[in-house]
PDB file of C-alpha atoms and ligand atoms in Angstrom:
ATOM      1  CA  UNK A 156     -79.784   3.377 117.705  1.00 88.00           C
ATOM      2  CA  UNK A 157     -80.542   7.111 118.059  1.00 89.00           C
ATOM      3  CA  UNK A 158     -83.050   7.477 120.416  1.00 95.00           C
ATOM      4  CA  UNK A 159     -83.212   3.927 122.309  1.00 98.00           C
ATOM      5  CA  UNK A 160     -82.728   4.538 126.068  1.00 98.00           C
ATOM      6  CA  UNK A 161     -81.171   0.960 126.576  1.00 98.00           C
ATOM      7  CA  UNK A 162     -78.862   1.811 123.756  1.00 98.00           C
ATOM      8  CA  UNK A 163     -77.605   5.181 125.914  1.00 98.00           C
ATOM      9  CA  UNK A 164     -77.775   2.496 128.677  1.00 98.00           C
ATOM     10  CA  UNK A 165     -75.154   0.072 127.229  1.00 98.00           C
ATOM     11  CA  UNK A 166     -73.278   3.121 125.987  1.00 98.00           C
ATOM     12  CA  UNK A 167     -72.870   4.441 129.346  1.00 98.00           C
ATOM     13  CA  UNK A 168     -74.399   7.794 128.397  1.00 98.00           C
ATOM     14  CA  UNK A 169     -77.308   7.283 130.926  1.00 98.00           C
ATOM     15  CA  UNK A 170     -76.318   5.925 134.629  1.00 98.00           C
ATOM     16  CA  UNK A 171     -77.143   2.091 135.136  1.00 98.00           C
ATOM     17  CA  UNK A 172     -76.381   0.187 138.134  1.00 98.00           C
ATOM     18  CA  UNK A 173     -74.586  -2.835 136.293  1.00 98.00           C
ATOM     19  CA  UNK A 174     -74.602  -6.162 137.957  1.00 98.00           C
ATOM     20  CA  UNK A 175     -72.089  -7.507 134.876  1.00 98.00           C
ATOM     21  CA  UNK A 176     -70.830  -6.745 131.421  1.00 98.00           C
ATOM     22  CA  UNK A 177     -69.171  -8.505 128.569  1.00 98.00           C
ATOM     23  CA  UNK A 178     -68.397  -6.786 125.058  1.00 98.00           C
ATOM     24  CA  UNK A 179     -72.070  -8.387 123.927  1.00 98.00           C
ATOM     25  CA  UNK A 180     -74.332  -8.039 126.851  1.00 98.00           C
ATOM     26  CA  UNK A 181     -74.999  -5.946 129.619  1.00 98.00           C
ATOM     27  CA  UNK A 182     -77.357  -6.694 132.320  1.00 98.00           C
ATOM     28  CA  UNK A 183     -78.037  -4.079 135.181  1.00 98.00           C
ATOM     29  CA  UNK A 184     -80.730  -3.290 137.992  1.00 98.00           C
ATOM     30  CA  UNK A 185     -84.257  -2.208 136.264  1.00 98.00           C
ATOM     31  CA  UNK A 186     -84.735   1.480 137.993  1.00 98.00           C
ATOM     32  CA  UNK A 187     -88.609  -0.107 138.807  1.00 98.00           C
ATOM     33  CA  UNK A 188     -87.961  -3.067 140.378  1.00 98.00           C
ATOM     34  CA  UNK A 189     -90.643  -5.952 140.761  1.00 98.00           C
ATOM     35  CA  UNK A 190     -88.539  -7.789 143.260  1.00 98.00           C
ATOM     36  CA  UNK A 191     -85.550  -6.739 144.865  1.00 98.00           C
ATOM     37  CA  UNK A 192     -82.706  -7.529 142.896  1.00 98.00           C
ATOM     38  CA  UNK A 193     -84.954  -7.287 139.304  1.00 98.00           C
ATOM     39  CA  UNK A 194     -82.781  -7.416 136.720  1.00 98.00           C
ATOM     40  CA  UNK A 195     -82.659  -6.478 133.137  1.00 98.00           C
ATOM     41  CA  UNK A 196     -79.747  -8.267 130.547  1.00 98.00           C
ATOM     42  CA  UNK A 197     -79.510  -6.686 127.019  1.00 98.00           C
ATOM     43  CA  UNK A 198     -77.762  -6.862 124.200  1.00 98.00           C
ATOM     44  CA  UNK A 199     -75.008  -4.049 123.961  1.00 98.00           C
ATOM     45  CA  UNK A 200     -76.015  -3.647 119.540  1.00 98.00           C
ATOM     46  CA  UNK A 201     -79.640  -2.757 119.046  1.00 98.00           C
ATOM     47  CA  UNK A 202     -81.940  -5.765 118.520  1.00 98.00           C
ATOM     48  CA  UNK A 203     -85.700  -5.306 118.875  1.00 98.00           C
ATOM     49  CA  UNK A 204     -86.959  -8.950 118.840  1.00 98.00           C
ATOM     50  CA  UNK A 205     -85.306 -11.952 120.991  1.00 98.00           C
ATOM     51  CA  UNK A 206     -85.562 -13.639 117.475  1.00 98.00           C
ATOM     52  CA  UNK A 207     -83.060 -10.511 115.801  1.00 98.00           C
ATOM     53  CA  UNK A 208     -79.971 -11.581 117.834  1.00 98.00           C
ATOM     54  CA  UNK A 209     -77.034 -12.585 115.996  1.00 98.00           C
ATOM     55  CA  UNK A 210     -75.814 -16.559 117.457  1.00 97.00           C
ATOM     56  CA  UNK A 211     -73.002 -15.413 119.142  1.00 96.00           C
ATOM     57  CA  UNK A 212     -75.142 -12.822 121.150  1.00 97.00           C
ATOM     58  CA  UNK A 213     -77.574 -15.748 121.566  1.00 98.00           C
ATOM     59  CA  UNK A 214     -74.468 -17.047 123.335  1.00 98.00           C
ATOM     60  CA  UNK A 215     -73.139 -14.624 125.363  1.00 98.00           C
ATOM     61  CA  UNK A 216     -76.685 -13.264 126.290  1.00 98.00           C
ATOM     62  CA  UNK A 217     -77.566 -16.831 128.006  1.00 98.00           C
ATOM     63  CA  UNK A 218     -74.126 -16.927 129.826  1.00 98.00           C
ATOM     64  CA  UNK A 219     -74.505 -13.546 131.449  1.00 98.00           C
ATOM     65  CA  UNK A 220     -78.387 -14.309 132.595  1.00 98.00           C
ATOM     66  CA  UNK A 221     -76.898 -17.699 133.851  1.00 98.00           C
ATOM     67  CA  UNK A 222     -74.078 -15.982 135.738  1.00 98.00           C
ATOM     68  CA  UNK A 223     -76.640 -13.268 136.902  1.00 98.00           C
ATOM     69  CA  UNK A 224     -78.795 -15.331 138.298  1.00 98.00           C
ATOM     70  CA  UNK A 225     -75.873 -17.008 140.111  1.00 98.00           C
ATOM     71  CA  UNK A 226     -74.874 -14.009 141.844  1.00 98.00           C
ATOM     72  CA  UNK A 227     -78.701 -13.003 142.868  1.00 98.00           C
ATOM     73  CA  UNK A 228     -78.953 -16.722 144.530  1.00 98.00           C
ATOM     74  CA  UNK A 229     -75.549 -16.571 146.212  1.00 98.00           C
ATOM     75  CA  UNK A 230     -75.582 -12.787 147.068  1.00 98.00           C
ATOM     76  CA  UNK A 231     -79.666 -12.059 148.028  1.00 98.00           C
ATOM     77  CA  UNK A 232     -80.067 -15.838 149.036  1.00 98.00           C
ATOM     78  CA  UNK A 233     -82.679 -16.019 146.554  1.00 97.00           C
ATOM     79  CA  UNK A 234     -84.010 -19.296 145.149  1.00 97.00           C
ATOM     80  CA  UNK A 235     -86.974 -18.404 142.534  1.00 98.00           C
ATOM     81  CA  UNK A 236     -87.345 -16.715 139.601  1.00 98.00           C
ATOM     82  CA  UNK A 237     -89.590 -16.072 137.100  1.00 98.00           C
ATOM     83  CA  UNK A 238     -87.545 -15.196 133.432  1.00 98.00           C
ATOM     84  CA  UNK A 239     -88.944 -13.905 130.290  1.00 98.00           C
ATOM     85  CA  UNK A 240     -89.240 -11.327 127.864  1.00 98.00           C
ATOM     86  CA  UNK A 241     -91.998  -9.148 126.793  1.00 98.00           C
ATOM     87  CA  UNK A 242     -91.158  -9.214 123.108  1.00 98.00           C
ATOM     88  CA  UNK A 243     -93.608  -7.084 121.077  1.00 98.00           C
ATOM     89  CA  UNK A 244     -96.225  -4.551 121.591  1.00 97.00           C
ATOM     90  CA  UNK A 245     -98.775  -7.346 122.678  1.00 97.00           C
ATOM     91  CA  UNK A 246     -96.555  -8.799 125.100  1.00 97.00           C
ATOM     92  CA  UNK A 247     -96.349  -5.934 126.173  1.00 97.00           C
ATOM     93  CA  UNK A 248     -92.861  -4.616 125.365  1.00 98.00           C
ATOM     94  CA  UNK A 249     -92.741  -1.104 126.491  1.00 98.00           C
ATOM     95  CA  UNK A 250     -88.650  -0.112 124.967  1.00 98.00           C
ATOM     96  CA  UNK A 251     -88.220  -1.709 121.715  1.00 97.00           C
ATOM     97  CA  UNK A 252     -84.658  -2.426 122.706  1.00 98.00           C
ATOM     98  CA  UNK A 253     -84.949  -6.589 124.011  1.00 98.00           C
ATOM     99  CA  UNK A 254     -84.492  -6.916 127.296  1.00 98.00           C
ATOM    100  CA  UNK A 255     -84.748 -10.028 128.835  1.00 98.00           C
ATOM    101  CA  UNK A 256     -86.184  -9.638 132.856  1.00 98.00           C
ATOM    102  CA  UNK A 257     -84.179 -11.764 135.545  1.00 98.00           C
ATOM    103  CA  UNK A 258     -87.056 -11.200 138.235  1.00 98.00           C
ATOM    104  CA  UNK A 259     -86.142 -13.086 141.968  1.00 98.00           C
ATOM    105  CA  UNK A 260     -89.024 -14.752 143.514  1.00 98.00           C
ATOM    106  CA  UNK A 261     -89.213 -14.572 147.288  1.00 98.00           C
ATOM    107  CA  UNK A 262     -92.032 -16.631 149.350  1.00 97.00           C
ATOM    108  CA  UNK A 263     -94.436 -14.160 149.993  1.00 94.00           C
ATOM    109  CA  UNK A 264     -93.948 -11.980 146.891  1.00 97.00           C
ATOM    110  CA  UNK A 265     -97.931 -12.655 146.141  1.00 96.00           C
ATOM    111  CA  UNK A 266     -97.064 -13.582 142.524  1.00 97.00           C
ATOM    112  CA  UNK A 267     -98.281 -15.522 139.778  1.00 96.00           C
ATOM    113  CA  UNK A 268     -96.391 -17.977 137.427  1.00 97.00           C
ATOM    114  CA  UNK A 269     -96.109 -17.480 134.003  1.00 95.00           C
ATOM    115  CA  UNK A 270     -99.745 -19.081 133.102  1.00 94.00           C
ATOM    116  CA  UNK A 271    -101.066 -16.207 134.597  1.00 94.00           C
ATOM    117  CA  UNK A 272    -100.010 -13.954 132.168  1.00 93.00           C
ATOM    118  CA  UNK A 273    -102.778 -14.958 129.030  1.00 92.00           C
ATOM    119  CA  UNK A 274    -105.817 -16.238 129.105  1.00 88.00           C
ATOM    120  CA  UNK A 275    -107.063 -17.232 125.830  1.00 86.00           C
ATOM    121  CA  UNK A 276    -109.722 -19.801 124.657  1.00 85.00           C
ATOM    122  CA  UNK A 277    -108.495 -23.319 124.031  1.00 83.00           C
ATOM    123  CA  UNK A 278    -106.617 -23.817 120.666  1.00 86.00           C
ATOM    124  CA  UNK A 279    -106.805 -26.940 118.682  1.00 92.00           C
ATOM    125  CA  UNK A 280    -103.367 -28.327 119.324  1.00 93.00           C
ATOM    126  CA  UNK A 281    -103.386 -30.174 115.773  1.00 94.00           C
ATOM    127  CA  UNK A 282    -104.291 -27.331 113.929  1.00 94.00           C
ATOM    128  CA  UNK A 283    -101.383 -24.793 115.637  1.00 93.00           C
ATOM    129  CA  UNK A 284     -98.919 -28.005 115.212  1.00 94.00           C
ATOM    130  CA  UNK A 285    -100.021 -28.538 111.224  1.00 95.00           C
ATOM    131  CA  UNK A 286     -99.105 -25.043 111.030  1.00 94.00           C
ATOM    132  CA  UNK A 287     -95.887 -24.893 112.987  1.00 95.00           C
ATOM    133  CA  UNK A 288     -94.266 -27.715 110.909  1.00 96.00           C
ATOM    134  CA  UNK A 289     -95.646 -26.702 107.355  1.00 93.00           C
TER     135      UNK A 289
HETATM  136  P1  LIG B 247     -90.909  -3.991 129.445  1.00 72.25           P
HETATM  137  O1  LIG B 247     -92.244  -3.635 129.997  1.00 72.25           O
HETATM  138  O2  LIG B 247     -90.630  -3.249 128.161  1.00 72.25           O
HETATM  139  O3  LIG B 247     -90.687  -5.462 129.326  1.00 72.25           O
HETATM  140  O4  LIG B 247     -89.865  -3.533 130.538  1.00 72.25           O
HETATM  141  C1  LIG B 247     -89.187  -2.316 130.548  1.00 72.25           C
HETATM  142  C2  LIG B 247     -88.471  -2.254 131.881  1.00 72.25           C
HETATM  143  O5  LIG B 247     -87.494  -1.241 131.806  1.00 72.25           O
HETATM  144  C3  LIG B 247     -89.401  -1.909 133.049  1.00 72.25           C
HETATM  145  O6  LIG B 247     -89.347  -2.934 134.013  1.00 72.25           O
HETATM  146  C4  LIG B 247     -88.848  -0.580 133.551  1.00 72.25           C
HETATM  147  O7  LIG B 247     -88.921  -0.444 134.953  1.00 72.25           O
HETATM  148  C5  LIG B 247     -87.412  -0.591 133.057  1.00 72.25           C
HETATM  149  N1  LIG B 247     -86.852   0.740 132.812  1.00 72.25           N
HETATM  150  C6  LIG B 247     -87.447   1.751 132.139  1.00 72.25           C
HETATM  151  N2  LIG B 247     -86.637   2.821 132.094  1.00 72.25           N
HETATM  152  C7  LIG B 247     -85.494   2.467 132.744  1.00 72.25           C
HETATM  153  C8  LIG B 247     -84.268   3.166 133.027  1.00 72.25           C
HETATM  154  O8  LIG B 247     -84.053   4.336 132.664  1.00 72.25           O
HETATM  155  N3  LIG B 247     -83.325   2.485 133.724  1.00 72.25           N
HETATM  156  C9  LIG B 247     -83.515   1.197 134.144  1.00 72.25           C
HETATM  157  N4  LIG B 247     -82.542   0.618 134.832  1.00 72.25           N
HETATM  158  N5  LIG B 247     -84.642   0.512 133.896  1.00 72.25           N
HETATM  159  C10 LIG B 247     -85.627   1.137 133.206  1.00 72.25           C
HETATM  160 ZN1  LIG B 248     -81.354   0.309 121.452  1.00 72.25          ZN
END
């Protein structure tokens, strides 16, 4: 897409430093790190939403984040992570190209987990569920 910075990222038009590549996915050093050895895996075709990806980018996207965070355990000696995506404005999703954030967790990193992210009153489990499977 015109315009998309991780799209002039997987095109090569803007410099990346790219940990690996396949003809689907590209994943590469964010420029902002959290941790050292942050990482950032995208699709190389424009999707906006985890949820847009076609299944055999579903595919190849997992592989590469599996093989990246092989490499960050064997080459930084790392052990932790925390993985996710910030998919949608109130997640927080800043480019609106998905990115999915392979973030190394070191001992003393001060960090949360992942249940420190939200903190919303408690739902009523049935009612969310009734909805789910209608
Ligand atoms: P979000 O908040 O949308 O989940 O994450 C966007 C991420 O992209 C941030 O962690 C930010 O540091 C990273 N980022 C933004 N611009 C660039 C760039 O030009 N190059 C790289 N490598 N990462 C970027
Ligand atoms: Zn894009």
């Amino acid at each position: 897409m015109k315009d998309c910075l991780f799209c002039k990222i997987a095109k090569k038009e803007i410099k990346s430093m790219i940990v690996k590549e396949t003809n689907l996915s590209l994943a590469f050093l964010d420029i902002k790190p959290l941790t050292p050895g942050h990482t950032l895996v995208i699709p190389k075709r424009h999707r906006n939403s985890f949820s847009d990806l076609k299944n055999d980018e579903v595919l190849d996207f997992y592989k590469v984040i599996k093989n990246v965070m092989n490499t960050l355990r064997k080459k930084l000696k790392v052990e932790s992570f925390t993985l996710g995506v910030n998919d949608g404005k109130h997640a927080g999703q800043t480019i609106s190209h998905l990115h999915f954030h392979i973030i190394p967790r070191y001992p003393e990193d001060k960090g949360g987990s992942i249940h420190s992210i939200v903190n919303f009153p408690p739902e009523n489990l049935e009612e969310i569920y009734d909805k789910i499977k209608k």
